Tab-separated table of N, CA and C in Angstrom:
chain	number	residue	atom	x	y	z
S	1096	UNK	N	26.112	83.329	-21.124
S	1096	UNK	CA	26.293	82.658	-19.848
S	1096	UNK	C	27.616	83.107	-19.242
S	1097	UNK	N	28.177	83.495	-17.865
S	1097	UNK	CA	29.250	83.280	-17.348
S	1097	UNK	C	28.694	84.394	-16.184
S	1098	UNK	N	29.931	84.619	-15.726
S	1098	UNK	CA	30.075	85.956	-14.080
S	1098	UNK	C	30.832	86.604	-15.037
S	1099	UNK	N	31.172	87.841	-14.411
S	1099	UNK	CA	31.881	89.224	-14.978
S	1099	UNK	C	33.117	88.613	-14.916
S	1100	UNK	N	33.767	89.225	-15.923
S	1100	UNK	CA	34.658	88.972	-16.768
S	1100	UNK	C	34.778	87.884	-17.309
S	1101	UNK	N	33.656	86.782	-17.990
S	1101	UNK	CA	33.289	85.748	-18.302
S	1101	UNK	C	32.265	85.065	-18.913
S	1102	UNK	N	32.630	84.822	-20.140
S	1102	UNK	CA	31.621	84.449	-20.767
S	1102	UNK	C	31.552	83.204	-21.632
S	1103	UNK	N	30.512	82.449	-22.013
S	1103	UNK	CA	30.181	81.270	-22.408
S	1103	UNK	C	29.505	81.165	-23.973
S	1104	UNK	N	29.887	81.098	-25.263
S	1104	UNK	CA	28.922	80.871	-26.421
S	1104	UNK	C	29.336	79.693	-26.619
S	1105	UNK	N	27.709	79.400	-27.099
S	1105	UNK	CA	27.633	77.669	-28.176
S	1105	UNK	C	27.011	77.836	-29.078
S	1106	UNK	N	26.744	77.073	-29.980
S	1106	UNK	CA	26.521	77.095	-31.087
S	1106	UNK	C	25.424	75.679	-31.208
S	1107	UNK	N	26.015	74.663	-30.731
S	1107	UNK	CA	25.302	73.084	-30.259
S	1107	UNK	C	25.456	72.581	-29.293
S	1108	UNK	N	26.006	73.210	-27.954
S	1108	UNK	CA	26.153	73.045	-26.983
S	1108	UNK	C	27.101	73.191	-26.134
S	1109	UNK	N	27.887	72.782	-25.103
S	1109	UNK	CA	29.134	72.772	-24.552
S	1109	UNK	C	30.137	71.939	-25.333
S	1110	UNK	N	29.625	70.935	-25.132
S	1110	UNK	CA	30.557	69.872	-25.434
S	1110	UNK	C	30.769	69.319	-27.021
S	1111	UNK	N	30.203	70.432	-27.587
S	1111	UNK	CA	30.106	70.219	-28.957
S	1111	UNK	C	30.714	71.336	-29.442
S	1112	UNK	N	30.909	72.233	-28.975
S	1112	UNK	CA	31.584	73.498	-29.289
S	1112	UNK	C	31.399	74.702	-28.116
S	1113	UNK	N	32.657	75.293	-28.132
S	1113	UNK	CA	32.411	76.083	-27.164
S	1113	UNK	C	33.093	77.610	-27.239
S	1114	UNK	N	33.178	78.579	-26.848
S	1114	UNK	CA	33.791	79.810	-27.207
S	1114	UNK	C	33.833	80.526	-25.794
S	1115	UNK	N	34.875	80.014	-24.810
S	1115	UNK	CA	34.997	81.311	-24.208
S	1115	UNK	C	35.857	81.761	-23.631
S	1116	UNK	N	35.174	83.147	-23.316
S	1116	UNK	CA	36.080	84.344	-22.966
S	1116	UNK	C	36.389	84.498	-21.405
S	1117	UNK	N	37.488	85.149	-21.273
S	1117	UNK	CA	38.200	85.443	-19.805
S	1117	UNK	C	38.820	87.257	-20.075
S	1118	UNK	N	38.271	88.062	-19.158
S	1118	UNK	CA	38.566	89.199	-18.743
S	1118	UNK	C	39.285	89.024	-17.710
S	1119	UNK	N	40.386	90.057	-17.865
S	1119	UNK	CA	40.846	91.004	-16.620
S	1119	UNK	C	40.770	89.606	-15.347
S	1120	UNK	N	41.499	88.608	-15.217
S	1120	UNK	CA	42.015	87.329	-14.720
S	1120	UNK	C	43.047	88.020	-13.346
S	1121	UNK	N	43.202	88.081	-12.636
S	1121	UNK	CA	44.240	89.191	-12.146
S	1121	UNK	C	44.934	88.241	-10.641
S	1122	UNK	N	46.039	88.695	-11.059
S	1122	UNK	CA	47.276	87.630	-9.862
S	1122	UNK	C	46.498	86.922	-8.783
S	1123	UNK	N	47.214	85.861	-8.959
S	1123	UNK	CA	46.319	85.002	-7.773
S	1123	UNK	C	45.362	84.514	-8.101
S	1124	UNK	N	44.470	84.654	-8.597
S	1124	UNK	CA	42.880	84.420	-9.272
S	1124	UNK	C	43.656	82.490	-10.190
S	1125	UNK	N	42.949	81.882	-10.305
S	1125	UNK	CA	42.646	80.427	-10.968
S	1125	UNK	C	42.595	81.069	-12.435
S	1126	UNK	N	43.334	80.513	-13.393
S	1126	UNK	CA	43.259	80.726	-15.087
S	1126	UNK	C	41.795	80.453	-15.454
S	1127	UNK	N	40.940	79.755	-14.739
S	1127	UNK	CA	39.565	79.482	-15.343
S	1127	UNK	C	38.594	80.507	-14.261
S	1128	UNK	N	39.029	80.855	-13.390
S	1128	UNK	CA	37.999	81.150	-12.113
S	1128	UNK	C	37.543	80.269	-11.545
S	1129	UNK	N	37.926	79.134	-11.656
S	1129	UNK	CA	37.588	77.980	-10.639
S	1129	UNK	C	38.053	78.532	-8.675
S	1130	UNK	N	37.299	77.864	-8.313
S	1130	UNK	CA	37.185	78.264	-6.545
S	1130	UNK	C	38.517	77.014	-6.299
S	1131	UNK	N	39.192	78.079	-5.808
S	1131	UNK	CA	40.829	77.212	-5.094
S	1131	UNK	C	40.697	76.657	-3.895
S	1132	UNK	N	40.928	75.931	-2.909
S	1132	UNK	CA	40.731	75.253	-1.859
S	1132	UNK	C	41.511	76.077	-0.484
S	1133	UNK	N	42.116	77.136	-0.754
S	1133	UNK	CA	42.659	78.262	0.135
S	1133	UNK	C	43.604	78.694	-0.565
S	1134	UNK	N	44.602	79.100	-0.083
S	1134	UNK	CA	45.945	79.877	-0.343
S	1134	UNK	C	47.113	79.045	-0.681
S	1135	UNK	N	46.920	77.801	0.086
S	1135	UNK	CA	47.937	76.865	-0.398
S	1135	UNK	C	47.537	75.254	-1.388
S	1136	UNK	N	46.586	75.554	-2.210
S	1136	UNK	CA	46.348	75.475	-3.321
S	1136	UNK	C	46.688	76.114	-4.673
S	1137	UNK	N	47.804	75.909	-5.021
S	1137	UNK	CA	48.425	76.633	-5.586
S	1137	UNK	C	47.537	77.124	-7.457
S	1138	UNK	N	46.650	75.885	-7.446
S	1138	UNK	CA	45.936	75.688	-8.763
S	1138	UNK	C	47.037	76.403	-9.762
S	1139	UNK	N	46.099	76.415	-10.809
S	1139	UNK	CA	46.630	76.811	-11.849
S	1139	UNK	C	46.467	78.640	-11.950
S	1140	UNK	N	47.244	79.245	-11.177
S	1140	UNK	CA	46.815	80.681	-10.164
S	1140	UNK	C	47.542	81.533	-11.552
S	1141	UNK	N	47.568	82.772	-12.233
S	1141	UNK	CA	48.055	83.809	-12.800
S	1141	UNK	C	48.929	84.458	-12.133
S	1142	UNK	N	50.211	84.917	-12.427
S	1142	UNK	CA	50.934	85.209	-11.767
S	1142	UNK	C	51.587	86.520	-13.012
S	1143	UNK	N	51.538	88.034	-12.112
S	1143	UNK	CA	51.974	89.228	-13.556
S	1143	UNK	C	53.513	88.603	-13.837
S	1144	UNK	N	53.339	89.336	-15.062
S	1144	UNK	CA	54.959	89.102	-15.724
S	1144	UNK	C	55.361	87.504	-16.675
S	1145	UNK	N	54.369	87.148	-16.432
S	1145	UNK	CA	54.431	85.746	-16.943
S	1145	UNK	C	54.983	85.716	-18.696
S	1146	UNK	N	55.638	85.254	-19.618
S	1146	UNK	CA	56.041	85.147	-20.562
S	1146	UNK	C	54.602	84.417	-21.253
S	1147	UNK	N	54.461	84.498	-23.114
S	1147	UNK	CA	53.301	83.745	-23.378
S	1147	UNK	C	53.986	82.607	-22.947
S	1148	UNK	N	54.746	81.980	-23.596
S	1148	UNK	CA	54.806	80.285	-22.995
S	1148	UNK	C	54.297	80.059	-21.687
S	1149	UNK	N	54.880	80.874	-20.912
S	1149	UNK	CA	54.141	80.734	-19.265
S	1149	UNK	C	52.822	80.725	-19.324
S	1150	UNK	N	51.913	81.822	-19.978
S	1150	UNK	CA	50.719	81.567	-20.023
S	1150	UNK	C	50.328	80.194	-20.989
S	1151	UNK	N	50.986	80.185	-21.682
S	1151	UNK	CA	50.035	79.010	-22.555
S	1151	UNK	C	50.190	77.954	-21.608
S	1152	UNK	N	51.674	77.905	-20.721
S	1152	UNK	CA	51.606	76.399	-19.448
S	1152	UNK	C	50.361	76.288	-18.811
S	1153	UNK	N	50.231	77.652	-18.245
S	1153	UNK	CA	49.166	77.573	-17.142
S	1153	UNK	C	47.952	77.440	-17.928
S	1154	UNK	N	47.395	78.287	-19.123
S	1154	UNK	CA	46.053	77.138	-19.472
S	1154	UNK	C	46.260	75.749	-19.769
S	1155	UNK	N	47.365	75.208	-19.923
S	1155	UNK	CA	47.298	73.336	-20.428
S	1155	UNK	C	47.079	73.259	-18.748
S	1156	UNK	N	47.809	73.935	-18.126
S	1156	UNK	CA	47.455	72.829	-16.444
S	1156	UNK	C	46.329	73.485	-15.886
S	1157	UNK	N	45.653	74.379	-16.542
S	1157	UNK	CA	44.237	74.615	-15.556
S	1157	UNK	C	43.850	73.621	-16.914
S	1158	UNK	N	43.647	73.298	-18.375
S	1158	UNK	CA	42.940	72.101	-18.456
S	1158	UNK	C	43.022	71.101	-17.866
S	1159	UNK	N	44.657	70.316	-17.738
S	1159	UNK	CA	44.379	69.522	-17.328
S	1159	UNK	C	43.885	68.868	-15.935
S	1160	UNK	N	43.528	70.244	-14.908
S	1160	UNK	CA	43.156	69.956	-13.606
S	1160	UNK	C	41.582	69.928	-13.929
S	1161	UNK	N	41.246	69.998	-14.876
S	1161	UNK	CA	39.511	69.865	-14.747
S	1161	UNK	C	39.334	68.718	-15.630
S	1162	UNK	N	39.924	67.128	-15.304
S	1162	UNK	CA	39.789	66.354	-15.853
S	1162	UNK	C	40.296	66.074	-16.992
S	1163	UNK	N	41.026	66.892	-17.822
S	1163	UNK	CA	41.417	66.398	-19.203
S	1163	UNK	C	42.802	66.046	-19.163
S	1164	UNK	N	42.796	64.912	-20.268
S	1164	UNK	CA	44.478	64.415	-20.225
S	1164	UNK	C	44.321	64.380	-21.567
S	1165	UNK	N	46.081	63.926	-22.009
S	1165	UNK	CA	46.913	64.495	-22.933
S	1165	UNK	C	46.684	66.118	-23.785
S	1166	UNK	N	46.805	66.742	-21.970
S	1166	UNK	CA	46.441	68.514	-23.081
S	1166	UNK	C	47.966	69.029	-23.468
S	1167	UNK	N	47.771	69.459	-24.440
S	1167	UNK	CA	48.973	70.005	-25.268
S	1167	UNK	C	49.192	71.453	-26.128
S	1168	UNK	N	49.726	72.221	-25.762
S	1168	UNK	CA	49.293	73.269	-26.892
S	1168	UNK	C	50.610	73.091	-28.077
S	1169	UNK	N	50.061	73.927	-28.859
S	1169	UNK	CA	51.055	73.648	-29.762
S	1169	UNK	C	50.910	75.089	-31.245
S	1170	UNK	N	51.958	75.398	-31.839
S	1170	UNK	CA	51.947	76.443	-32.911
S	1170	UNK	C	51.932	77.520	-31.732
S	1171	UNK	N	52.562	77.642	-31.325
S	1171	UNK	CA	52.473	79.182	-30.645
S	1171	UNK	C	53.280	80.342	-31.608
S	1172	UNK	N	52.209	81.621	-31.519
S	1172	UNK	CA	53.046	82.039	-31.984
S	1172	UNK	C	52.571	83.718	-31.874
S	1173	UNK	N	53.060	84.785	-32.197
S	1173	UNK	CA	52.675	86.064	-31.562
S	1173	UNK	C	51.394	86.591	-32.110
S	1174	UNK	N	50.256	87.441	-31.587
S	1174	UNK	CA	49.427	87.919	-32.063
S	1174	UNK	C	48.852	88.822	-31.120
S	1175	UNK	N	47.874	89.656	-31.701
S	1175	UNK	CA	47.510	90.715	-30.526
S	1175	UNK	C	46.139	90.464	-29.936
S	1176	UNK	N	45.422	90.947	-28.643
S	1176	UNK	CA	43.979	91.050	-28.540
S	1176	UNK	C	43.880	92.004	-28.006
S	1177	UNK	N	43.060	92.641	-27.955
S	1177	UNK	CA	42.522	94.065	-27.500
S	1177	UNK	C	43.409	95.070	-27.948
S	1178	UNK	N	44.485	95.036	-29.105
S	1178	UNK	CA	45.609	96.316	-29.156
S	1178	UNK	C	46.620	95.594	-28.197
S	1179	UNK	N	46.733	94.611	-27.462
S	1179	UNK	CA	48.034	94.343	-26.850
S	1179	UNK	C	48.918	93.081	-27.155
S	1180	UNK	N	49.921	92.767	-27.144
S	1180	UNK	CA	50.842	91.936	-27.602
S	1180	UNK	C	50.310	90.944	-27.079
S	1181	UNK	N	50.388	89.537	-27.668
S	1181	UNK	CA	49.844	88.444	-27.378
S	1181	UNK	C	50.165	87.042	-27.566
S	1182	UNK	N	49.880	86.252	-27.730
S	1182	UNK	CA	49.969	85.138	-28.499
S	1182	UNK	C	48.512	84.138	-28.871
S	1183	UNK	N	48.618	83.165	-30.243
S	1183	UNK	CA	47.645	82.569	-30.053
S	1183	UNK	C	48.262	81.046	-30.180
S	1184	UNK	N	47.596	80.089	-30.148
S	1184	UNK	CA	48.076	79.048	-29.901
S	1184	UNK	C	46.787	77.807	-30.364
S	1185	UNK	N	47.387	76.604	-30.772
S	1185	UNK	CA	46.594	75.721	-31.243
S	1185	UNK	C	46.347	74.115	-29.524
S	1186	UNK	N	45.194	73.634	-29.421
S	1186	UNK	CA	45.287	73.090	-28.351
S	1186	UNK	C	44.701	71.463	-28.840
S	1187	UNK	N	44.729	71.026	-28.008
S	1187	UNK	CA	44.313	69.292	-28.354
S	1187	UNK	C	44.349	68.860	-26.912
S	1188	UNK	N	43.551	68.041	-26.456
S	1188	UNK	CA	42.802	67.219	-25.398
S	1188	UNK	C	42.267	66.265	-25.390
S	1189	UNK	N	42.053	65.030	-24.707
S	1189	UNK	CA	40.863	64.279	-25.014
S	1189	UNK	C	40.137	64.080	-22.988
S	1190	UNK	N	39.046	63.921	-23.791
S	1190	UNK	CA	38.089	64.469	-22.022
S	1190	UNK	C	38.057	62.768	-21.594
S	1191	UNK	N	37.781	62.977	-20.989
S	1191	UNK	CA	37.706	61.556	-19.793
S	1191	UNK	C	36.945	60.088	-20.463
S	1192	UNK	N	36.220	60.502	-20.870
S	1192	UNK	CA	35.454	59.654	-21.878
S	1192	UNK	C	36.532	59.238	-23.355
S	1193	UNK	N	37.571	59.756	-23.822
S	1193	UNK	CA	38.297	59.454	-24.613
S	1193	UNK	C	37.982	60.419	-25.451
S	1194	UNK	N	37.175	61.117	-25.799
S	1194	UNK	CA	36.809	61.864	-26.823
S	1194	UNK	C	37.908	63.275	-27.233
S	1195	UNK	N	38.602	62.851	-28.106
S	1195	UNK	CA	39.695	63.854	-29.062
S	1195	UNK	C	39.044	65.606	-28.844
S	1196	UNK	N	39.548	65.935	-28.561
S	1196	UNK	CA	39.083	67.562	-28.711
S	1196	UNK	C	40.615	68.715	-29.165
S	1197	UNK	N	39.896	69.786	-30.087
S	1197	UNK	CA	40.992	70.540	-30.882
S	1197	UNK	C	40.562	71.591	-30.043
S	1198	UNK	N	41.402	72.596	-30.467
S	1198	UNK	CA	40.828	74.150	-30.036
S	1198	UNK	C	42.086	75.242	-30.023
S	1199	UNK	N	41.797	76.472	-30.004
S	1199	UNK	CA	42.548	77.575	-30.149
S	1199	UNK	C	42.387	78.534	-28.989
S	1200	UNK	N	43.872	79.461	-28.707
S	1200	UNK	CA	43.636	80.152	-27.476
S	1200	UNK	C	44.268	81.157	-28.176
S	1201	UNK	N	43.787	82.715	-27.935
S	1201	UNK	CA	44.245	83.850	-27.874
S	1201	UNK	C	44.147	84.150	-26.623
S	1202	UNK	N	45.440	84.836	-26.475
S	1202	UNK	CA	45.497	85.151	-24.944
S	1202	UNK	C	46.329	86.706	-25.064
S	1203	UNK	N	46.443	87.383	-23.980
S	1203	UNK	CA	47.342	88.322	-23.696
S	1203	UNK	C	47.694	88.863	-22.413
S	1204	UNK	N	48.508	89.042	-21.466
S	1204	UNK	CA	48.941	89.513	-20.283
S	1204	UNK	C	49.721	90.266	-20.013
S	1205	UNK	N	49.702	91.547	-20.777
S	1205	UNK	CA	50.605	92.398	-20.995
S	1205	UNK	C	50.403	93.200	-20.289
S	1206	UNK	N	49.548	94.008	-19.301
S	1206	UNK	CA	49.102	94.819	-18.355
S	1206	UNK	C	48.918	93.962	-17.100
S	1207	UNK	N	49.293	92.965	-16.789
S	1207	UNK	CA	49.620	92.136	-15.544
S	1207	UNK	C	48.200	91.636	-14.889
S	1208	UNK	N	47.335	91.684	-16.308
S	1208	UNK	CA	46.009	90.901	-16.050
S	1208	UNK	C	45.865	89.925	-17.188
S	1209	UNK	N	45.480	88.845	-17.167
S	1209	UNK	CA	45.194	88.033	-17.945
S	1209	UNK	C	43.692	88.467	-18.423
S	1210	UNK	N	43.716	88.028	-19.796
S	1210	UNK	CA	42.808	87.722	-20.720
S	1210	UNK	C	42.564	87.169	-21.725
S	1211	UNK	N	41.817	86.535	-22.443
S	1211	UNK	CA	42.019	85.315	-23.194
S	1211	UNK	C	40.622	84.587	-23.773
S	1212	UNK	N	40.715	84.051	-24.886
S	1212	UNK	CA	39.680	83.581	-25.726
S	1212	UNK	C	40.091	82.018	-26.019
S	1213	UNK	N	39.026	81.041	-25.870
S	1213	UNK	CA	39.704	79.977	-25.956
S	1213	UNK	C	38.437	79.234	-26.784
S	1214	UNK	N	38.753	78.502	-27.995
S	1214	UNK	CA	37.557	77.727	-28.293
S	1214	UNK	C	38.066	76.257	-29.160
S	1215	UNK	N	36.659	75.383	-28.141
S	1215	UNK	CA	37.251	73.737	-28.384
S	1215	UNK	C	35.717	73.489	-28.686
S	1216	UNK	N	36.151	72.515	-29.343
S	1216	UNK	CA	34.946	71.024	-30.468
S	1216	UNK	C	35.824	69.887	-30.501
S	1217	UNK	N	35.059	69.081	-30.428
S	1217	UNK	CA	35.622	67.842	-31.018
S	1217	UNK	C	36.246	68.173	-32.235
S	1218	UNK	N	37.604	66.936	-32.220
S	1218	UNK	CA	38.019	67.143	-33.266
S	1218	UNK	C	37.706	66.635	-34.505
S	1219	UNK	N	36.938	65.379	-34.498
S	1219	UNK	CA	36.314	65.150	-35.877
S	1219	UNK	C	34.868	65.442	-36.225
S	1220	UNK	N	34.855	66.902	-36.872
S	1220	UNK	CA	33.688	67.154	-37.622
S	1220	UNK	C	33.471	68.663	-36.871
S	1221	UNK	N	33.258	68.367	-35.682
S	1221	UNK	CA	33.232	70.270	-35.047
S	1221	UNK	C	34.072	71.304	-35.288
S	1222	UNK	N	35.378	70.556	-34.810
S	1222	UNK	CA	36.530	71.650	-34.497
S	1222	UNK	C	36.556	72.452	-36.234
S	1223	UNK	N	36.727	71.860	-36.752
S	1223	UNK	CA	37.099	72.302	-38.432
S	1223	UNK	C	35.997	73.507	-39.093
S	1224	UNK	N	34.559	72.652	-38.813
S	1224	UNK	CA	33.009	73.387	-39.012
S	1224	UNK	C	33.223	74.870	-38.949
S	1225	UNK	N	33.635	75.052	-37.543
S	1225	UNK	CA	33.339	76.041	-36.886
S	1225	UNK	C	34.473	77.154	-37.015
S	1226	UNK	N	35.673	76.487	-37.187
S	1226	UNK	CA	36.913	77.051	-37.193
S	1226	UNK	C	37.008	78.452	-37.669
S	1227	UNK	N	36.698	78.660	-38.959
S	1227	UNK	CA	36.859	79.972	-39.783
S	1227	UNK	C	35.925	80.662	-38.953
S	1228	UNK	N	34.970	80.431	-39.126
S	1228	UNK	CA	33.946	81.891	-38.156
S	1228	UNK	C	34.939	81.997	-36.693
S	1229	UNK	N	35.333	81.443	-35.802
S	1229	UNK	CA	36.115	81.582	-34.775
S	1229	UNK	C	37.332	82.337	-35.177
S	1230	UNK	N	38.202	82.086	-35.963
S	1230	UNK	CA	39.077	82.579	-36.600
S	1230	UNK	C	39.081	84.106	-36.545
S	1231	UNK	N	37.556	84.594	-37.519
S	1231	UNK	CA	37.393	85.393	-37.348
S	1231	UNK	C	37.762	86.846	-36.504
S	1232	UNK	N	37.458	86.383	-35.141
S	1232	UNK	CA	37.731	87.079	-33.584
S	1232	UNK	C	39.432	86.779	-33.059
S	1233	UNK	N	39.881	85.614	-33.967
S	1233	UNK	CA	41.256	85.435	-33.120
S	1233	UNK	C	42.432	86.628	-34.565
């Protein structure tokens, strides 16, 4: 499932687990590809040169603009994707309904395009399940 440079795996569904990917994200563009409301909507927009911490900000605030509160990342720390310098990072959320959610982000923006792997489950009983096979790819 997704548009180009975008893609969607489950395993039991969305909201039960989820895996996805972001290509080639490029300045200006929304961290999720969400549709911005014009130019002075600043959303949660990619901007080149960004430091990882900078990127890991901007995915907690493009989560938390699609409804989720207390998003947090946390363990950051360096790693590569595609051959380029990176970081990956550990995440936690709970969605509107209250429901706890874990998850992990590999990301990298080292060629002044974003790209990035992100995968969330609930945290009791999914997130853990699934973890090592995800692992895998990060």
């Amino acid at each position: 499932m997704g548009h180009q440079g975008q893609r969607l795996w489950t395993r039991d569904g969305v909201s039960l687990n989820a895996l996805r990917i972001y290509t080639d994200i490029e300045p200006g563009e929304h961290v999720f590809r969400a549709r911005l409301r014009g130019e002075r909507d600043e959303g949660a927009r990619f901007r080149a040169g960004l430091s990882d911490v900078e990127i890991a900000e901007l995915i907690v605030e493009g989560l938390r603009t699609s409804s989720l509160v207390n998003v947090r990342a946390t363990d950051l720390r360096p790693a590569t994707l595609n051959g380029r310098s990176g970081f990956r990072a550990e995440l936690a959320f709970d969605n509107n309904g209250g429901l706890h959610y874990r998850g992990l982000v590999l990301a990298e923006g080292e060629d002044g395009s974003l790209s990035f792997l992100m995968y969330t489950a609930p945290a009791e009983f999914y997130f853990e399940r699934d973890r090592a096979v995800v692992e895998v790819d990060f």
